[in-house]
């Protein structure tokens, strides 16, 4: 028989992402609407192990849907990667009467949720990361806001790049994944898009491309470089020396993680937050919520973690033609 859920815990873990607050709000309000109690666990698994656990009522999540960051705060916690840490976490959940936990984070955070589920605490994961690097889902909370923030910043760099007839290398986040770089590269009309999944480290090709474009009369040359490749500053020096074209590097950094979530992030995060509660209420555990082919769906965490996803080949190929 499915375990009855009376009290739901919610935590955010790993890097924060715009829309996490919308998800927290949805969890709290959907749970209360279903007659459940909610406890907020602060600072991810670190806060769980320190028993930083607070009661949450509907009013505690008012005025947050539009805010970036996470009101519960977030952390990375080594102790929770150990069996002892996980056992302690499950015992603390039981001590506080928490029957089910909703974990908002990335693959690392889902591994923690998987371990808690194995120790008898029902868990549901929500994909929260700006990187879009979760294989089971086409959408992650925060990606849409992050790419819009980066896109606006790159537009601004492009203005000055054109005025000075420079080459600009703009580095975007994404950890080992190139999704933010690909989207910005297309949205900003970048002349070159460097993705960790695709880059062959042949700088001579970039040099030739810049020289060709100069001959065609292009006044700027935008290279969107993914964090997974990095080294934008030294790349800029080498490219300037090889082309004779003034080259500057801009690393956008953590600005991409902040700011008010877009409409899409608010709506999708809200839907996923409510769905996570409904899954727990239906007795489900060890599941992760995703978005695929136009539907909000859920997968077994073990299966979700075993999935892989690639950079969309067609979009990557056409991006080269679009900046001719
Ligand atoms: P993300 O969730 O964004 O992938 P991390 O990989 O930093 O971010 O993971 C966030 C946290 O999840 C870690 O600090 C740790 O507390 C927990 N975690 C990561 N891997 C494991 C694991 N194998 N077992 C248990 N917990 C884990
Ligand atoms: O996972 C989100 C992310 O912003 C990545 O894009 C980046 O590699 C990483 O987190 C940065 O982490 P930190 O905030 O610890 O520097």
Short mmCIF file of C-alpha atoms and ligand atoms in Angstrom, two decimals:
data_model
loop_
_atom_site.label_atom_id
_atom_site.label_comp_id
_atom_site.label_asym_id
_atom_site.label_seq_id
_atom_site.Cartn_x
_atom_site.Cartn_y
_atom_site.Cartn_z
CA UNK A 1 0.00 0.00 0.00
CA UNK A 2 1.27 3.50 -0.87
CA UNK A 3 2.70 5.44 2.06
CA UNK A 4 0.38 8.23 3.18
CA UNK A 5 2.04 11.65 2.96
CA UNK A 6 1.12 14.16 5.65
CA UNK A 7 4.14 16.46 5.69
CA UNK A 8 6.18 17.48 2.67
CA UNK A 9 9.69 18.92 2.88
CA UNK A 10 11.10 21.08 0.11
CA UNK A 11 14.71 22.07 -0.56
CA UNK A 12 16.81 23.70 -3.27
CA UNK A 13 20.27 22.27 -3.94
CA UNK A 14 23.29 22.95 -6.18
CA UNK A 15 23.44 26.19 -8.18
CA UNK A 16 20.43 28.48 -7.78
CA UNK A 17 18.26 29.20 -10.82
CA UNK A 18 15.58 31.82 -11.55
CA UNK A 19 12.17 30.18 -11.12
CA UNK A 20 13.15 28.14 -8.06
CA UNK A 21 11.02 30.50 -5.95
CA UNK A 22 8.03 29.95 -8.23
CA UNK A 23 8.49 26.19 -7.75
CA UNK A 24 8.75 26.54 -3.94
CA UNK A 25 5.61 28.68 -3.92
CA UNK A 26 3.72 26.10 -5.97
CA UNK A 27 4.85 23.25 -3.71
CA UNK A 28 3.69 25.10 -0.59
CA UNK A 29 0.34 26.18 -1.98
CA UNK A 30 -0.56 22.93 -3.79
CA UNK A 31 0.36 20.94 -0.68
CA UNK A 32 -1.71 23.14 1.63
CA UNK A 33 -4.61 22.99 -0.85
CA UNK A 34 -4.38 19.18 -0.57
CA UNK A 35 -4.48 19.34 3.25
CA UNK A 36 -0.75 18.63 3.77
CA UNK A 37 1.79 20.37 5.99
CA UNK A 38 4.95 21.84 4.44
CA UNK A 39 8.42 22.25 5.90
CA UNK A 40 11.11 24.28 4.17
CA UNK A 41 14.60 22.81 4.45
CA UNK A 42 17.16 25.61 4.19
CA UNK A 43 20.51 25.45 2.34
CA UNK A 44 19.90 22.14 0.58
CA UNK A 45 21.25 18.93 2.06
CA UNK A 46 23.63 20.97 4.25
CA UNK A 47 20.64 22.57 5.98
CA UNK A 48 18.92 19.19 6.30
CA UNK A 49 21.94 17.81 8.18
CA UNK A 50 22.02 20.95 10.38
CA UNK A 51 18.22 20.65 10.97
CA UNK A 52 17.55 24.08 9.49
CA UNK A 53 13.90 23.23 9.00
CA UNK A 54 11.04 25.74 9.09
CA UNK A 55 7.25 25.46 8.90
CA UNK A 56 5.86 27.03 5.74
CA UNK A 57 2.41 28.56 5.35
CA UNK A 58 0.80 30.16 2.29
CA UNK A 59 1.84 33.65 3.41
CA UNK A 60 5.52 32.60 3.58
CA UNK A 61 5.62 32.29 -0.19
CA UNK A 62 3.77 35.47 -1.07
CA UNK A 63 5.64 38.05 -3.16
CA UNK A 64 8.29 35.57 -4.36
CA UNK A 65 7.09 34.28 -7.74
CA UNK A 66 8.81 37.20 -9.49
CA UNK A 67 12.11 36.96 -7.61
CA UNK A 68 15.34 35.28 -8.73
CA UNK A 69 17.46 33.14 -6.38
CA UNK A 70 15.85 30.87 -3.81
CA UNK A 71 14.27 31.98 -0.54
CA UNK A 72 15.33 28.64 0.97
CA UNK A 73 18.92 29.29 -0.11
CA UNK A 74 21.07 26.57 -1.53
CA UNK A 75 24.37 24.81 -0.94
CA UNK A 76 26.62 22.02 -2.01
CA UNK A 77 27.18 19.44 0.73
CA UNK A 78 29.92 16.81 0.65
CA UNK A 79 28.71 15.11 3.84
CA UNK A 80 25.47 14.12 2.11
CA UNK A 81 27.38 12.14 -0.52
CA UNK A 82 28.41 9.66 2.20
CA UNK A 83 26.17 6.78 3.42
CA UNK A 84 26.45 8.16 6.99
CA UNK A 85 25.30 11.61 5.85
CA UNK A 86 22.37 10.14 3.95
CA UNK A 87 21.33 7.97 6.93
CA UNK A 88 21.49 11.03 9.19
CA UNK A 89 19.40 13.01 6.66
CA UNK A 90 16.70 10.31 6.56
CA UNK A 91 16.60 10.16 10.38
CA UNK A 92 16.24 13.95 10.60
CA UNK A 93 13.34 13.78 8.13
CA UNK A 94 11.63 11.16 10.31
CA UNK A 95 12.32 13.20 13.49
CA UNK A 96 10.57 16.21 11.91
CA UNK A 97 7.69 14.08 10.60
CA UNK A 98 8.67 14.68 6.96
CA UNK A 99 7.26 11.81 4.86
CA UNK A 100 8.20 13.14 1.43
CA UNK A 101 10.85 15.55 0.13
CA UNK A 102 10.79 17.62 -3.06
CA UNK A 103 14.34 18.32 -4.23
CA UNK A 104 14.82 21.18 -6.69
CA UNK A 105 18.24 20.95 -8.36
CA UNK A 106 20.30 19.13 -10.95
CA UNK A 107 21.55 15.58 -11.46
CA UNK A 108 23.80 15.71 -8.37
CA UNK A 109 20.84 16.74 -6.21
CA UNK A 110 18.76 13.91 -7.73
CA UNK A 111 21.40 11.41 -6.62
CA UNK A 112 20.81 12.65 -3.07
CA UNK A 113 17.03 12.27 -3.57
CA UNK A 114 17.58 8.74 -4.86
CA UNK A 115 19.52 7.86 -1.71
CA UNK A 116 16.83 9.33 0.58
CA UNK A 117 14.16 7.34 -1.31
CA UNK A 118 16.20 4.17 -0.70
CA UNK A 119 16.13 4.98 3.03
CA UNK A 120 12.33 5.21 3.13
CA UNK A 121 11.72 8.94 2.56
CA UNK A 122 9.59 9.44 -0.54
CA UNK A 123 11.26 11.88 -2.92
CA UNK A 124 10.47 13.78 -6.12
CA UNK A 125 13.10 15.76 -8.06
CA UNK A 126 12.40 18.95 -9.99
CA UNK A 127 14.93 19.98 -12.67
CA UNK A 128 16.40 23.27 -11.45
CA UNK A 129 19.48 24.48 -13.32
CA UNK A 130 20.31 27.18 -15.83
CA UNK A 131 22.47 24.67 -17.73
CA UNK A 132 19.66 22.56 -19.33
CA UNK A 133 21.97 19.59 -18.79
CA UNK A 134 19.40 17.12 -17.44
CA UNK A 135 18.88 14.35 -19.96
CA UNK A 136 15.26 13.38 -19.24
CA UNK A 137 13.83 16.83 -19.88
CA UNK A 138 13.73 19.43 -22.64
CA UNK A 139 13.21 22.19 -20.07
CA UNK A 140 14.96 23.02 -16.80
CA UNK A 141 13.91 25.73 -14.35
CA UNK A 142 16.03 28.84 -14.96
CA UNK A 143 17.36 28.14 -18.45
CA UNK A 144 14.93 30.47 -20.19
CA UNK A 145 15.76 33.39 -17.89
CA UNK A 146 19.49 32.73 -18.12
CA UNK A 147 19.56 32.68 -21.92
CA UNK A 148 17.48 35.85 -22.07
CA UNK A 149 19.82 37.59 -19.62
CA UNK A 150 22.89 36.44 -21.56
CA UNK A 151 21.30 37.37 -24.89
CA UNK A 152 20.64 40.93 -23.72
CA UNK A 153 24.20 41.25 -22.43
CA UNK A 154 25.66 39.95 -25.70
CA UNK A 155 23.54 42.44 -27.69
CA UNK A 156 25.20 45.19 -25.64
CA UNK A 157 28.70 43.84 -26.21
CA UNK A 158 27.92 43.65 -29.91
CA UNK A 159 27.10 47.38 -30.07
CA UNK A 160 30.53 48.35 -28.81
CA UNK A 161 32.22 45.58 -30.79
CA UNK A 162 30.74 46.96 -34.03
CA UNK A 163 31.65 50.56 -33.17
CA UNK A 164 35.29 49.59 -32.62
CA UNK A 165 35.33 46.97 -35.39
CA UNK A 166 36.55 44.43 -32.89
CA UNK A 167 36.25 40.72 -32.39
CA UNK A 168 34.48 39.82 -29.12
CA UNK A 169 34.68 36.52 -27.34
CA UNK A 170 31.82 36.19 -24.88
CA UNK A 171 31.92 33.33 -22.41
CA UNK A 172 28.63 31.98 -21.12
CA UNK A 173 27.92 29.48 -18.33
CA UNK A 174 26.75 25.89 -18.72
CA UNK A 175 29.31 23.83 -16.82
CA UNK A 176 30.23 20.99 -19.25
CA UNK A 177 27.21 21.58 -21.48
CA UNK A 178 26.83 23.92 -24.46
CA UNK A 179 23.07 24.60 -24.43
CA UNK A 180 23.32 28.20 -23.18
CA UNK A 181 26.07 28.87 -25.74
CA UNK A 182 24.07 27.35 -28.60
CA UNK A 183 20.91 29.28 -27.79
CA UNK A 184 22.76 32.58 -27.34
CA UNK A 185 24.86 31.91 -30.41
CA UNK A 186 21.72 31.58 -32.54
CA UNK A 187 19.79 34.36 -30.78
CA UNK A 188 22.69 36.82 -31.00
CA UNK A 189 23.73 35.89 -34.54
CA UNK A 190 27.23 34.94 -33.43
CA UNK A 191 29.80 34.32 -36.15
CA UNK A 192 31.22 31.37 -34.20
CA UNK A 193 29.67 29.23 -31.47
CA UNK A 194 32.07 27.09 -29.45
CA UNK A 195 30.44 24.17 -27.64
CA UNK A 196 32.31 21.67 -25.45
CA UNK A 197 30.40 18.86 -27.21
CA UNK A 198 31.60 19.98 -30.65
CA UNK A 199 34.74 22.14 -30.48
CA UNK A 200 37.85 20.69 -32.13
CA UNK A 201 40.27 23.25 -30.61
CA UNK A 202 41.44 24.28 -34.08
CA UNK A 203 41.95 28.03 -33.52
CA UNK A 204 43.27 28.48 -37.03
CA UNK A 205 39.70 27.94 -38.30
CA UNK A 206 38.52 30.85 -36.12
CA UNK A 207 41.39 33.02 -37.34
CA UNK A 208 40.58 32.24 -41.00
CA UNK A 209 36.89 32.93 -40.38
CA UNK A 210 37.61 36.35 -38.85
CA UNK A 211 39.92 37.32 -41.74
CA UNK A 212 37.33 36.14 -44.33
CA UNK A 213 34.57 38.13 -42.64
CA UNK A 214 36.74 41.27 -42.53
CA UNK A 215 37.25 40.92 -46.28
CA UNK A 216 33.46 40.66 -46.72
CA UNK A 217 33.08 43.92 -44.77
CA UNK A 218 31.75 42.57 -41.45
CA UNK A 219 32.41 45.14 -38.74
CA UNK A 220 32.24 42.80 -35.79
CA UNK A 221 32.94 39.16 -35.07
CA UNK A 222 31.10 37.64 -32.15
CA UNK A 223 32.36 34.35 -30.75
CA UNK A 224 30.12 32.80 -28.10
CA UNK A 225 32.35 30.51 -26.07
CA UNK A 226 30.99 27.99 -23.58
CA UNK A 227 32.36 27.85 -20.03
CA UNK A 228 33.17 24.16 -20.64
CA UNK A 229 35.84 25.33 -23.11
CA UNK A 230 36.78 28.47 -21.16
CA UNK A 231 40.13 30.29 -21.46
CA UNK A 232 38.47 33.19 -23.29
CA UNK A 233 41.08 35.77 -22.21
CA UNK A 234 44.07 33.82 -23.52
CA UNK A 235 42.12 32.88 -26.66
CA UNK A 236 41.47 36.60 -27.28
CA UNK A 237 45.20 37.39 -27.05
CA UNK A 238 46.14 34.64 -29.51
CA UNK A 239 43.39 35.59 -31.96
CA UNK A 240 44.35 39.27 -31.87
CA UNK A 241 47.99 38.37 -32.54
CA UNK A 242 47.08 36.04 -35.42
CA UNK A 243 44.46 38.27 -37.12
CA UNK A 244 45.59 41.79 -36.29
CA UNK A 245 41.95 42.44 -35.30
CA UNK A 246 41.53 43.95 -31.84
CA UNK A 247 39.91 41.24 -29.70
CA UNK A 248 38.32 41.44 -26.26
CA UNK A 249 36.99 38.74 -23.96
CA UNK A 250 33.94 39.15 -21.72
CA UNK A 251 33.00 36.52 -19.17
CA UNK A 252 29.34 36.98 -18.27
CA UNK A 253 29.57 34.90 -15.08
CA UNK A 254 27.01 34.80 -12.31
CA UNK A 255 24.80 37.56 -13.70
CA UNK A 256 23.33 34.71 -15.79
CA UNK A 257 22.02 33.01 -12.64
CA UNK A 258 20.21 36.02 -11.21
CA UNK A 259 17.31 38.26 -12.07
CA UNK A 260 13.54 38.01 -12.27
CA UNK A 261 12.38 34.79 -13.92
CA UNK A 262 10.77 35.01 -17.35
CA UNK A 263 7.10 34.19 -17.81
CA UNK A 264 8.04 30.72 -19.09
CA UNK A 265 10.19 29.96 -16.04
CA UNK A 266 7.44 31.13 -13.69
CA UNK A 267 4.71 29.09 -15.39
CA UNK A 268 6.72 25.90 -15.96
CA UNK A 269 8.28 25.99 -12.48
CA UNK A 270 4.83 26.53 -10.94
CA UNK A 271 3.39 23.61 -12.91
CA UNK A 272 6.28 21.33 -11.98
CA UNK A 273 6.08 22.32 -8.30
CA UNK A 274 2.38 21.45 -8.16
CA UNK A 275 2.93 18.20 -10.07
CA UNK A 276 5.64 17.13 -7.61
CA UNK A 277 3.15 17.49 -4.74
CA UNK A 278 0.47 15.57 -6.66
CA UNK A 279 2.94 12.75 -7.35
CA UNK A 280 3.85 12.51 -3.66
CA UNK A 281 0.15 12.53 -2.72
CA UNK A 282 -0.39 9.68 -5.21
CA UNK A 283 2.22 7.66 -3.30
CA UNK A 284 4.97 8.05 -5.90
CA UNK A 285 8.64 8.18 -4.90
CA UNK A 286 12.09 8.23 -6.54
CA UNK A 287 10.65 10.17 -9.50
CA UNK A 288 11.88 13.22 -11.35
CA UNK A 289 9.59 15.64 -13.17
CA UNK A 290 10.44 16.59 -16.75
CA UNK A 291 8.98 18.29 -19.79
CA UNK A 292 8.93 16.35 -23.07
CA UNK A 293 7.06 16.74 -26.35
CA UNK A 294 4.74 19.39 -24.89
CA UNK A 295 3.81 17.50 -21.72
CA UNK A 296 4.87 17.56 -18.07
CA UNK A 297 5.91 14.00 -17.28
CA UNK A 298 7.78 12.02 -14.63
CA UNK A 299 10.48 9.37 -14.73
CA UNK A 300 12.07 6.98 -12.31
CA UNK A 301 15.19 8.77 -10.98
CA UNK A 302 17.45 5.77 -11.70
CA UNK A 303 16.27 5.74 -15.32
CA UNK A 304 16.47 9.53 -15.62
CA UNK A 305 20.08 9.55 -14.37
CA UNK A 306 21.03 6.85 -16.89
CA UNK A 307 19.66 8.86 -19.84
CA UNK A 308 21.89 10.91 -22.14
CA UNK A 309 21.12 13.86 -24.36
CA UNK A 310 22.98 15.48 -27.21
CA UNK A 311 23.26 18.98 -28.61
CA UNK A 312 20.50 19.29 -31.26
CA UNK A 313 22.45 18.54 -34.43
CA UNK A 314 20.19 20.38 -36.86
CA UNK A 315 20.25 23.63 -34.87
CA UNK A 316 24.02 23.41 -34.50
CA UNK A 317 24.52 22.84 -38.25
CA UNK A 318 22.21 25.63 -39.40
CA UNK A 319 23.73 28.08 -36.90
CA UNK A 320 26.83 28.12 -39.14
CA UNK A 321 24.79 29.20 -42.17
CA UNK A 322 22.78 31.80 -40.28
CA UNK A 323 25.82 33.94 -39.54
CA UNK A 324 27.27 33.94 -43.07
P1 LIG B 1 23.46 19.83 -9.21
O1 LIG B 1 22.36 19.30 -8.36
O2 LIG B 1 23.16 21.16 -9.78
O3 LIG B 1 23.93 18.80 -10.23
P2 LIG B 1 25.80 19.27 -7.57
O4 LIG B 1 26.36 18.22 -8.49
O5 LIG B 1 26.73 20.27 -6.97
O6 LIG B 1 24.67 20.15 -8.26
O7 LIG B 1 25.03 18.48 -6.42
C1 LIG B 1 24.34 19.19 -5.40
C2 LIG B 1 24.42 18.42 -4.13
O8 LIG B 1 23.76 17.16 -4.28
C3 LIG B 1 25.81 18.05 -3.65
O9 LIG B 1 26.46 19.10 -2.99
C4 LIG B 1 25.52 16.91 -2.70
O10 LIG B 1 25.07 17.39 -1.45
C5 LIG B 1 24.35 16.21 -3.40
N1 LIG B 1 24.90 15.08 -4.16
C6 LIG B 1 25.63 15.12 -5.30
N2 LIG B 1 26.01 13.89 -5.68
C7 LIG B 1 25.52 13.03 -4.76
C8 LIG B 1 25.57 11.62 -4.57
N3 LIG B 1 26.22 10.82 -5.41
N4 LIG B 1 24.93 11.09 -3.49
C9 LIG B 1 24.27 11.89 -2.63
N5 LIG B 1 24.19 13.22 -2.74
C10 LIG B 1 24.80 13.80 -3.79
O1 LIG B 2 25.09 24.76 -12.66
C1 LIG B 2 24.91 26.13 -12.74
C2 LIG B 2 26.26 26.83 -12.85
O2 LIG B 2 26.02 28.23 -12.89
C3 LIG B 2 27.13 26.38 -14.01
O3 LIG B 2 26.73 26.98 -15.23
C4 LIG B 2 28.49 26.79 -13.53
O4 LIG B 2 29.48 25.96 -14.09
C5 LIG B 2 28.41 26.58 -12.04
O5 LIG B 2 27.04 26.57 -11.70
C6 LIG B 2 29.11 27.65 -11.26
O6 LIG B 2 29.07 27.31 -9.92
P1 LIG B 2 29.52 28.31 -8.75
O7 LIG B 2 28.37 29.23 -8.50
O8 LIG B 2 29.78 27.39 -7.62
O9 LIG B 2 30.70 29.06 -9.23
#
